[in-house]
Short mmCIF file of C-alpha atoms in Angstrom, two decimals:
data_model
loop_
_atom_site.label_atom_id
_atom_site.label_comp_id
_atom_site.label_asym_id
_atom_site.label_seq_id
_atom_site.Cartn_x
_atom_site.Cartn_y
_atom_site.Cartn_z
CA ASP A 1 83.45 49.42 -33.37
CA ALA A 2 82.07 52.32 -31.36
CA LYS A 3 83.70 53.10 -28.02
CA THR A 4 81.64 52.70 -24.87
CA THR A 5 81.89 54.46 -21.52
CA GLN A 6 80.65 52.89 -18.30
CA PRO A 7 81.06 53.90 -14.65
CA PRO A 8 83.75 51.76 -13.04
CA SER A 9 81.59 50.67 -10.11
CA MET A 10 78.09 50.78 -8.68
CA ASP A 11 76.32 49.47 -5.61
CA CYS A 12 72.75 48.25 -5.35
CA ALA A 13 70.65 47.00 -2.47
CA GLU A 14 69.36 43.46 -2.73
CA GLY A 15 65.83 43.34 -4.08
CA ARG A 16 66.06 46.77 -5.67
CA ALA A 17 66.43 47.52 -9.35
CA ALA A 18 69.96 47.94 -10.64
CA ASN A 19 70.30 50.48 -13.46
CA LEU A 20 73.60 50.29 -15.30
CA PRO A 21 74.31 53.10 -17.79
CA CYS A 22 76.44 52.99 -20.91
CA ASN A 23 77.39 55.82 -23.26
CA HIS A 24 78.09 55.04 -26.90
CA SER A 25 77.88 58.41 -28.57
CA THR A 26 79.73 57.30 -31.73
CA ILE A 27 77.44 54.36 -32.44
CA SER A 28 76.55 53.95 -36.09
CA GLY A 29 73.29 52.86 -37.63
CA ASN A 30 74.08 49.18 -38.05
CA GLU A 31 75.68 48.64 -34.65
CA TYR A 32 73.96 46.73 -31.89
CA VAL A 33 74.31 47.22 -28.15
CA TYR A 34 75.21 44.03 -26.28
CA TRP A 35 75.42 43.41 -22.55
CA TYR A 36 77.44 40.67 -20.95
CA ARG A 37 78.45 40.05 -17.39
CA GLN A 38 81.31 38.16 -15.80
CA ILE A 39 81.12 36.67 -12.39
CA HIS A 40 84.50 36.15 -10.78
CA SER A 41 86.48 33.27 -12.26
CA GLN A 42 83.83 32.42 -14.84
CA GLY A 43 83.50 33.14 -18.55
CA PRO A 44 81.28 36.07 -19.56
CA GLN A 45 77.54 35.45 -19.75
CA TYR A 46 75.25 36.93 -22.37
CA ILE A 47 72.46 39.08 -20.96
CA ILE A 48 70.66 40.94 -23.72
CA HIS A 49 71.16 42.95 -26.91
CA GLY A 50 69.27 45.47 -29.00
CA LEU A 51 69.44 47.75 -32.01
CA LYS A 52 67.06 50.62 -31.30
CA ASN A 53 63.98 49.27 -29.61
CA ASN A 54 63.82 48.51 -25.92
CA GLU A 55 64.25 44.83 -25.18
CA THR A 56 63.30 42.60 -22.28
CA ASN A 57 64.07 39.01 -21.46
CA GLU A 58 63.99 36.83 -18.38
CA MET A 59 67.21 38.34 -17.06
CA ALA A 60 66.98 42.05 -17.75
CA SER A 61 65.62 44.98 -19.73
CA LEU A 62 67.58 47.14 -22.13
CA ILE A 63 66.53 50.73 -22.65
CA ILE A 64 68.14 52.50 -25.62
CA THR A 65 67.68 56.25 -26.01
CA GLU A 66 66.01 57.52 -29.15
CA ASP A 67 69.28 58.95 -30.50
CA ARG A 68 70.97 55.63 -29.63
CA LYS A 69 73.87 57.40 -27.95
CA SER A 70 73.30 55.75 -24.60
CA SER A 71 71.57 52.80 -23.04
CA THR A 72 70.66 51.42 -19.63
CA LEU A 73 70.62 47.83 -18.50
CA ILE A 74 68.02 47.19 -15.82
CA LEU A 75 68.10 44.23 -13.48
CA PRO A 76 64.62 44.53 -11.96
CA HIS A 77 65.23 42.77 -8.63
CA ALA A 78 68.94 42.44 -7.98
CA THR A 79 70.17 39.50 -5.92
CA LEU A 80 73.56 38.83 -4.37
CA ARG A 81 74.30 36.50 -7.29
CA ASP A 82 74.07 39.46 -9.66
CA THR A 83 77.33 40.83 -8.25
CA ALA A 84 79.60 40.83 -11.30
CA VAL A 85 81.39 42.97 -13.87
CA TYR A 86 78.91 44.16 -16.49
CA TYR A 87 80.16 44.92 -19.99
CA CYS A 88 78.43 47.06 -22.55
CA ILE A 89 79.68 46.38 -26.08
CA VAL A 90 78.76 47.98 -29.35
CA ARG A 91 79.36 46.04 -32.50
CA GLY A 92 78.02 45.81 -36.00
CA ASN A 93 76.34 42.57 -36.96
CA THR A 94 78.71 42.14 -39.90
CA ASN A 95 82.16 40.80 -40.55
CA ALA A 96 83.78 43.98 -39.36
CA GLY A 97 83.48 43.71 -35.62
CA LYS A 98 86.15 43.06 -33.05
CA SER A 99 84.00 42.94 -29.91
CA THR A 100 85.99 45.14 -27.56
CA PHE A 101 84.73 44.55 -24.03
CA GLY A 102 86.25 47.56 -22.29
CA ASP A 103 86.57 47.83 -18.51
CA GLY A 104 82.91 47.35 -17.63
CA THR A 105 81.05 48.27 -14.44
CA THR A 106 81.59 46.30 -11.26
CA LEU A 107 78.14 45.95 -9.71
CA THR A 108 78.07 45.01 -6.05
CA VAL A 109 74.72 43.94 -4.68
CA LYS A 110 74.56 44.40 -0.94
CA PRO A 111 72.22 42.72 1.54
CA LYS B 1 72.69 20.75 -23.69
CA ALA B 2 76.42 20.65 -23.09
CA GLY B 3 78.15 24.00 -22.84
CA VAL B 4 81.33 25.25 -24.41
CA THR B 5 84.24 23.03 -23.41
CA GLN B 6 87.77 24.30 -23.26
CA THR B 7 90.77 22.09 -22.68
CA PRO B 8 92.99 22.05 -20.84
CA ARG B 9 91.73 24.18 -17.94
CA TYR B 10 95.21 24.97 -16.67
CA LEU B 11 98.58 24.94 -18.36
CA ILE B 12 102.10 25.89 -17.40
CA LYS B 13 104.63 26.43 -20.16
CA THR B 14 108.16 27.76 -20.43
CA ARG B 15 109.18 30.83 -22.40
CA GLY B 16 109.90 29.96 -26.01
CA GLN B 17 107.62 26.94 -26.10
CA GLN B 18 104.42 26.75 -28.07
CA VAL B 19 100.95 25.85 -26.88
CA THR B 20 97.69 24.67 -28.42
CA LEU B 21 94.36 25.30 -26.76
CA SER B 22 91.14 23.59 -27.74
CA CYS B 23 87.53 24.71 -27.78
CA SER B 24 84.48 22.55 -28.44
CA PRO B 25 81.46 24.74 -29.14
CA ILE B 26 77.86 24.01 -28.30
CA SER B 27 76.39 21.51 -30.74
CA GLY B 28 75.04 23.30 -33.79
CA HIS B 29 77.03 26.49 -33.21
CA ARG B 30 79.15 27.45 -36.17
CA SER B 31 80.86 30.55 -34.84
CA VAL B 32 83.79 30.41 -32.43
CA SER B 33 85.62 33.43 -31.05
CA TRP B 34 88.71 33.60 -28.88
CA TYR B 35 89.60 36.20 -26.25
CA GLN B 36 92.55 36.88 -24.01
CA GLN B 37 91.88 38.20 -20.53
CA THR B 38 94.58 39.71 -18.32
CA PRO B 39 94.28 41.95 -15.23
CA GLY B 40 95.97 44.84 -16.99
CA GLN B 41 94.36 44.70 -20.43
CA GLY B 42 90.96 43.23 -19.69
CA LEU B 43 89.14 41.13 -22.28
CA GLN B 44 90.76 41.43 -25.69
CA PHE B 45 89.47 39.93 -28.89
CA LEU B 46 91.81 37.52 -30.66
CA PHE B 47 89.89 36.09 -33.62
CA GLU B 48 86.56 34.82 -34.81
CA TYR B 49 85.88 31.79 -36.98
CA PHE B 50 82.73 30.88 -38.83
CA SER B 51 82.36 27.85 -41.07
CA GLU B 52 86.10 27.12 -40.89
CA THR B 53 87.06 30.62 -42.08
CA GLN B 54 88.62 33.35 -40.01
CA ARG B 55 86.21 36.27 -40.20
CA ASN B 56 87.79 38.77 -37.82
CA LYS B 57 91.16 39.20 -36.20
CA GLY B 58 92.21 41.35 -33.28
CA ASN B 59 95.46 43.23 -32.81
CA PHE B 60 97.72 40.41 -31.76
CA PRO B 61 101.09 39.40 -33.25
CA GLY B 62 101.38 36.59 -35.74
CA ARG B 63 102.51 34.23 -32.98
CA PHE B 64 98.82 33.86 -32.21
CA SER B 65 96.97 31.74 -34.71
CA GLY B 66 93.89 29.61 -34.86
CA ARG B 67 91.79 27.35 -36.95
CA GLN B 68 88.36 25.82 -37.05
CA PHE B 69 87.53 22.31 -38.14
CA SER B 70 84.57 21.04 -40.12
CA ASN B 71 82.83 20.00 -36.88
CA SER B 72 83.18 23.61 -35.66
CA ARG B 73 85.74 22.71 -33.00
CA SER B 74 88.49 25.27 -32.83
CA GLU B 75 92.08 25.43 -31.74
CA MET B 76 94.32 28.36 -31.07
CA ASN B 77 98.07 28.19 -31.08
CA VAL B 78 100.63 30.49 -29.53
CA SER B 79 104.21 30.03 -30.63
CA THR B 80 107.40 31.28 -28.98
CA LEU B 81 105.64 31.98 -25.71
CA GLU B 82 106.48 35.12 -23.77
CA LEU B 83 105.87 35.87 -20.11
CA GLY B 84 103.24 38.40 -21.15
CA ASP B 85 101.17 35.67 -22.76
CA SER B 86 100.17 34.47 -19.30
CA ALA B 87 96.42 34.95 -19.28
CA LEU B 88 92.99 33.39 -19.22
CA TYR B 89 92.05 32.38 -22.77
CA LEU B 90 88.33 32.29 -23.36
CA CYS B 91 86.39 30.77 -26.19
CA ALA B 92 82.83 31.68 -27.12
CA SER B 93 80.44 29.95 -29.48
CA SER B 94 77.25 31.13 -31.13
CA LEU B 95 74.89 30.14 -33.88
CA ARG B 96 75.75 33.12 -36.04
CA GLN B 97 78.66 35.49 -36.38
CA GLY B 98 78.70 38.28 -33.89
CA LEU B 99 78.05 38.74 -30.22
CA ALA B 100 74.38 37.81 -30.02
CA GLU B 101 73.79 35.07 -27.47
CA ALA B 102 77.37 33.87 -27.46
CA PHE B 103 78.18 31.27 -24.83
CA PHE B 104 81.59 31.36 -23.20
CA GLY B 105 83.60 28.48 -21.87
CA GLN B 106 85.35 28.49 -18.49
CA GLY B 107 88.63 29.32 -20.15
CA THR B 108 92.16 27.95 -20.14
CA ARG B 109 94.49 29.53 -17.61
CA LEU B 110 97.94 29.70 -19.23
CA THR B 111 100.98 30.51 -17.13
CA VAL B 112 104.28 31.12 -18.87
CA VAL B 113 107.36 30.82 -16.66
#
């Protein structure tokens, strides 16, 4: 699986958009980008995933650069409940993935 | 629908003992993955099962094993427990193999003393 790099922490004001970056420069053609988050003391929660096109769902948007070497998760209107550790994971959709979560980004949404 | 259920939620064991953790996936989900989470190492992948077959395995010693039953329920076993096995063990289920839309349970907090 490709290695990912995320900033260790970020702050965001409540009601503003939170933009969380992830670098995955060694991503290969069949590998997807997945985003999960973990709120303290809970299991991780799926947010969104994509291959090369931008994706949007009720929780967030995922913007993947054309060369696929980086992506950005966008929470359009962050709330205090969005404070969590956000993980960017790259994994092929085959048998050969081990789903390494890495250290993630701790997002703190402030009032 | 009911979420992923892990039992027990908390467990205290002594070094050298063995332990079995259980995971009941969401109804209809055929893939179950297990993870170990510790403050120092973060979330580490243990193994993934799909249709009763282990499809992927992480870099853990052979003391860690698992299985999946025909109803998709899964168990993981750790033998000869060590202090370093103290961790939160998380189970995730999904319709297909992989990370897409996997649902995690609350985890089993194992403490080895």
